[in-house]
Amino acid sequence: MTRYVGRVRVMPRQGLLDPQGTAVEHALDALGFHQVARVRVGRTLEIALEGGSASEARVKLEEMCDKLIANPVTEDYSIDAVDVAP
């Protein structure tokens, strides 16, 4: 088995309220960054896991996201990369 590192990005679904994003947007405006039109706050996870191939590791990451990491009602996720761990 090979060790992989997957990067998962989780963001609030489009159209849903994002109170953290709104707070950051207002704070940036207060600091003089008036050109900012919209801020969305999400999270990025870096997960090390064992797998027989990168595609197998990606499938495991998708299962993790579906079962625990992302709330399917309020969040979307994307797997940005699956690389061999250094």
Coordinates of N, CA, C and O in Angstrom, one line a residue:
M1 N 0.8 -1.2 0.0 CA 0.0 0.0 0.0 C 0.9 1.2 0.0 O 1.9 1.3 0.6
T2 N 0.4 2.3 -0.7 CA 1.1 3.5 -0.8 C 0.4 4.5 0.1 O -0.9 4.5 0.2
R3 N 1.1 5.5 0.7 CA 0.5 6.5 1.5 C 0.3 7.7 0.6 O 1.1 8.2 -0.2
Y4 N -1.0 8.2 0.6 CA -1.4 9.4 -0.2 C -1.8 10.5 0.8 O -2.2 10.3 1.9
V5 N -1.8 11.7 0.2 CA -2.3 12.9 0.9 C -3.4 13.5 0.0 O -3.1 13.8 -1.1
G6 N -4.6 13.6 0.6 CA -5.7 14.2 -0.2 C -6.0 15.5 0.4 O -6.0 15.7 1.6
R7 N -6.3 16.5 -0.4 CA -6.8 17.8 0.0 C -8.3 18.0 -0.4 O -8.6 17.9 -1.5
V8 N -9.1 18.2 0.7 CA -10.5 18.3 0.5 C -10.9 19.7 0.9 O -10.5 20.2 1.9
R9 N -11.7 20.3 0.0 CA -12.2 21.7 0.3 C -13.7 21.6 0.5 O -14.5 21.0 -0.3
V10 N -14.2 22.1 1.6 CA -15.6 22.1 2.0 C -16.1 23.5 2.1 O -15.5 24.4 2.7
M11 N -17.2 23.8 1.4 CA -17.7 25.2 1.3 C -19.2 25.2 1.6 O -19.9 24.2 1.2
P12 N -19.8 26.2 2.1 CA -21.2 26.3 2.2 C -21.9 26.3 0.8 O -21.3 26.8 -0.1
R13 N -23.0 25.7 0.8 CA -23.7 25.6 -0.5 C -24.1 27.0 -1.0 O -24.4 27.9 -0.2
Q14 N -24.0 27.2 -2.3 CA -24.4 28.5 -2.9 C -25.9 28.8 -2.5 O -26.7 27.9 -2.4
G15 N -26.1 30.0 -2.2 CA -27.4 30.5 -1.9 C -27.8 30.4 -0.4 O -28.8 30.9 0.1
L16 N -27.0 29.6 0.4 CA -27.2 29.5 1.8 C -26.5 30.7 2.6 O -25.5 31.1 2.1
L17 N -27.0 31.0 3.7 CA -26.3 32.1 4.5 C -25.0 31.6 4.9 O -24.8 30.4 5.3
D18 N -24.0 32.5 4.9 CA -22.7 32.2 5.4 C -22.3 33.3 6.4 O -21.7 34.3 6.0
P19 N -22.7 33.2 7.6 CA -22.4 34.2 8.6 C -20.9 34.6 8.8 O -20.6 35.7 8.9
Q20 N -20.1 33.6 8.7 CA -18.6 33.9 8.8 C -18.2 34.7 7.6 O -17.4 35.6 7.8
G21 N -18.6 34.3 6.4 CA -18.2 35.1 5.2 C -18.7 36.5 5.3 O -18.0 37.4 5.0
T22 N -19.9 36.7 5.8 CA -20.5 38.0 5.9 C -19.7 38.8 6.9 O -19.4 40.0 6.7
A23 N -19.3 38.2 8.0 CA -18.5 39.0 9.0 C -17.2 39.4 8.5 O -16.7 40.5 8.7
V24 N -16.5 38.5 7.8 CA -15.2 38.8 7.2 C -15.4 39.9 6.1 O -14.6 40.9 6.0
E25 N -16.5 39.8 5.3 CA -16.7 40.8 4.3 C -16.9 42.2 4.9 O -16.3 43.2 4.5
H26 N -17.7 42.3 6.0 CA -17.9 43.6 6.7 C -16.6 44.1 7.3 O -16.3 45.3 7.3
A27 N -15.8 43.2 7.9 CA -14.6 43.6 8.5 C -13.6 44.2 7.5 O -12.9 45.2 7.7
L28 N -13.5 43.5 6.3 CA -12.6 44.0 5.3 C -13.1 45.4 4.8 O -12.3 46.3 4.5
D29 N -14.4 45.6 4.7 CA -14.9 46.9 4.3 C -14.5 47.9 5.3 O -14.1 49.0 4.9
A30 N -14.6 47.6 6.6 CA -14.3 48.5 7.7 C -12.8 48.9 7.6 O -12.4 50.0 8.1
L31 N -12.0 48.0 7.1 CA -10.5 48.2 7.0 C -10.2 48.9 5.7 O -9.0 49.2 5.5
G32 N -11.2 49.3 4.9 CA -10.9 50.1 3.7 C -10.8 49.3 2.5 O -10.5 49.8 1.4
F33 N -11.1 48.0 2.5 CA -11.1 47.2 1.3 C -12.5 47.2 0.7 O -13.2 46.2 0.8
H34 N -12.9 48.3 0.2 CA -14.3 48.5 -0.3 C -14.5 47.7 -1.6 O -15.7 47.6 -2.0
Q35 N -13.5 47.2 -2.3 CA -13.7 46.5 -3.6 C -14.2 45.1 -3.4 O -14.5 44.4 -4.3
V36 N -14.2 44.6 -2.1 CA -14.6 43.2 -1.9 C -16.1 43.1 -2.0 O -16.8 43.9 -1.4
A37 N -16.6 42.2 -2.8 CA -18.0 42.1 -3.1 C -18.6 41.0 -2.4 O -19.8 41.0 -2.0
R38 N -17.9 39.9 -2.1 CA -18.5 38.7 -1.5 C -17.4 37.9 -0.9 O -16.3 37.7 -1.5
V39 N -17.6 37.4 0.3 CA -16.6 36.5 0.9 C -17.4 35.2 1.4 O -18.5 35.3 1.9
R40 N -16.8 34.1 1.1 CA -17.4 32.8 1.6 C -16.3 32.1 2.4 O -15.1 32.1 1.9
V41 N -16.6 31.6 3.5 CA -15.6 30.9 4.4 C -15.9 29.5 4.4 O -17.1 29.0 4.7
G42 N -14.9 28.7 4.1 CA -15.0 27.2 4.2 C -13.8 26.7 4.9 O -13.2 27.4 5.8
R43 N -13.5 25.4 4.6 CA -12.4 24.8 5.3 C -11.7 23.8 4.4 O -12.3 23.3 3.4
T44 N -10.4 23.7 4.6 CA -9.6 22.7 3.8 C -9.0 21.7 4.8 O -8.5 22.1 5.8
L45 N -9.2 20.4 4.4 CA -8.6 19.4 5.2 C -7.5 18.7 4.4 O -7.7 18.5 3.2
E46 N -6.4 18.3 5.0 CA -5.4 17.5 4.4 C -5.4 16.2 5.1 O -5.2 16.1 6.4
I47 N -5.7 15.1 4.4 CA -5.9 13.8 5.0 C -4.9 12.8 4.4 O -4.8 12.6 3.2
A48 N -4.0 12.2 5.3 CA -3.1 11.2 4.8 C -3.8 9.8 5.0 O -4.4 9.6 6.0
L49 N -3.7 9.0 4.0 CA -4.3 7.7 4.0 C -3.6 6.7 3.2 O -2.8 7.1 2.3
E50 N -3.8 5.4 3.5 CA -3.2 4.4 2.7 C -4.1 4.0 1.6 O -5.3 4.0 1.7
G51 N -3.5 3.6 0.4 CA -4.4 3.1 -0.7 C -3.5 2.4 -1.7 O -2.3 2.5 -1.8
G52 N -4.2 1.6 -2.5 CA -3.5 0.8 -3.5 C -3.2 1.7 -4.8 O -2.3 1.4 -5.5
S53 N -4.0 2.8 -4.9 CA -3.8 3.7 -6.1 C -4.4 5.0 -5.7 O -5.1 5.1 -4.7
A54 N -4.0 6.0 -6.5 CA -4.6 7.4 -6.2 C -6.1 7.3 -6.4 O -6.8 8.0 -5.6
S55 N -6.6 6.6 -7.4 CA -8.1 6.6 -7.6 C -8.8 5.9 -6.4 O -9.8 6.3 -6.0
E56 N -8.1 4.8 -5.8 CA -8.7 4.2 -4.7 C -8.7 5.1 -3.5 O -9.7 5.2 -2.7
A57 N -7.6 5.9 -3.3 CA -7.6 6.9 -2.2 C -8.7 7.9 -2.4 O -9.3 8.4 -1.4
R58 N -8.9 8.4 -3.6 CA -9.9 9.4 -3.9 C -11.3 8.8 -3.5 O -12.1 9.5 -2.9
V59 N -11.6 7.6 -3.8 CA -12.9 6.9 -3.5 C -13.0 6.9 -2.0 O -14.1 7.2 -1.4
K60 N -11.9 6.6 -1.3 CA -12.0 6.6 0.2 C -12.3 8.0 0.7 O -13.1 8.1 1.7
L61 N -11.7 9.0 0.2 CA -11.9 10.4 0.6 C -13.3 10.8 0.3 O -14.0 11.4 1.2
E62 N -13.9 10.4 -0.8 CA -15.3 10.7 -1.1 C -16.2 10.0 0.0 O -17.2 10.7 0.4
E63 N -15.9 8.8 0.3 CA -16.7 8.1 1.4 C -16.6 8.9 2.7 O -17.6 9.0 3.4
M64 N -15.4 9.3 3.0 CA -15.2 10.1 4.3 C -16.1 11.4 4.3 O -16.7 11.7 5.3
C65 N -16.0 12.0 3.1 CA -16.8 13.3 3.0 C -18.3 13.0 3.1 O -19.0 13.8 3.8
D66 N -18.8 12.0 2.4 CA -20.2 11.7 2.4 C -20.7 11.3 3.8 O -21.8 11.6 4.2
K67 N -19.8 10.6 4.6 CA -20.3 10.1 5.9 C -20.0 11.0 7.0 O -20.7 10.9 8.0
L68 N -19.0 11.9 6.9 CA -18.7 12.6 8.1 C -18.2 14.1 7.8 O -18.7 15.0 8.5
I69 N -17.4 14.3 6.9 CA -16.7 15.6 6.8 C -17.6 16.7 6.3 O -17.5 17.8 6.8
A70 N -18.4 16.4 5.3 CA -19.3 17.5 4.8 C -20.8 17.2 5.1 O -21.2 16.1 5.0
N71 N -21.5 18.2 5.6 CA -22.9 18.1 5.8 C -23.6 18.2 4.5 O -23.6 19.3 3.8
P72 N -24.2 17.1 4.0 CA -24.8 17.2 2.6 C -26.0 18.1 2.5 O -26.3 18.5 1.4
V73 N -26.5 18.6 3.6 CA -27.7 19.5 3.5 C -27.2 21.0 3.3 O -27.8 21.8 2.5
T74 N -26.0 21.3 3.9 CA -25.6 22.7 3.9 C -24.2 22.9 3.2 O -23.8 24.1 3.0
E75 N -23.5 21.9 2.8 CA -22.1 22.0 2.3 C -21.9 21.2 1.1 O -22.5 20.1 0.9
D76 N -21.0 21.7 0.2 CA -20.5 21.0 -0.9 C -19.0 20.7 -0.7 O -18.4 21.5 0.0
Y77 N -18.5 19.7 -1.2 CA -17.0 19.4 -1.1 C -16.4 19.1 -2.4 O -17.1 18.7 -3.4
S78 N -15.1 19.3 -2.5 CA -14.4 18.9 -3.7 C -13.1 18.4 -3.2 O -12.5 18.8 -2.2
I79 N -12.6 17.4 -3.9 CA -11.3 16.8 -3.6 C -10.3 17.4 -4.6 O -10.4 17.2 -5.8
D80 N -9.5 18.3 -4.1 CA -8.6 19.1 -5.0 C -7.4 18.4 -5.4 O -6.9 18.7 -6.5
A81 N -6.9 17.5 -4.7 CA -5.7 16.7 -5.1 C -5.6 15.5 -4.3 O -6.0 15.4 -3.1
V82 N -5.0 14.5 -4.9 CA -4.6 13.2 -4.2 C -3.2 13.0 -4.7 O -3.0 12.6 -5.9
D83 N -2.2 13.1 -3.8 CA -0.8 13.0 -4.2 C -0.1 11.9 -3.3 O -0.5 11.7 -2.2
V84 N 0.9 11.4 -3.9 CA 1.7 10.4 -3.1 C 2.4 11.3 -2.0 O 3.0 12.3 -2.2
A85 N 2.3 10.7 -0.7 CA 2.9 11.5 0.4 C 4.4 11.5 0.3 O 5.0 10.5 -0.1
P86 N 5.0 12.5 0.8 CA 6.5 12.6 0.8 C 7.1 11.7 1.8 O 6.5 11.3 2.8

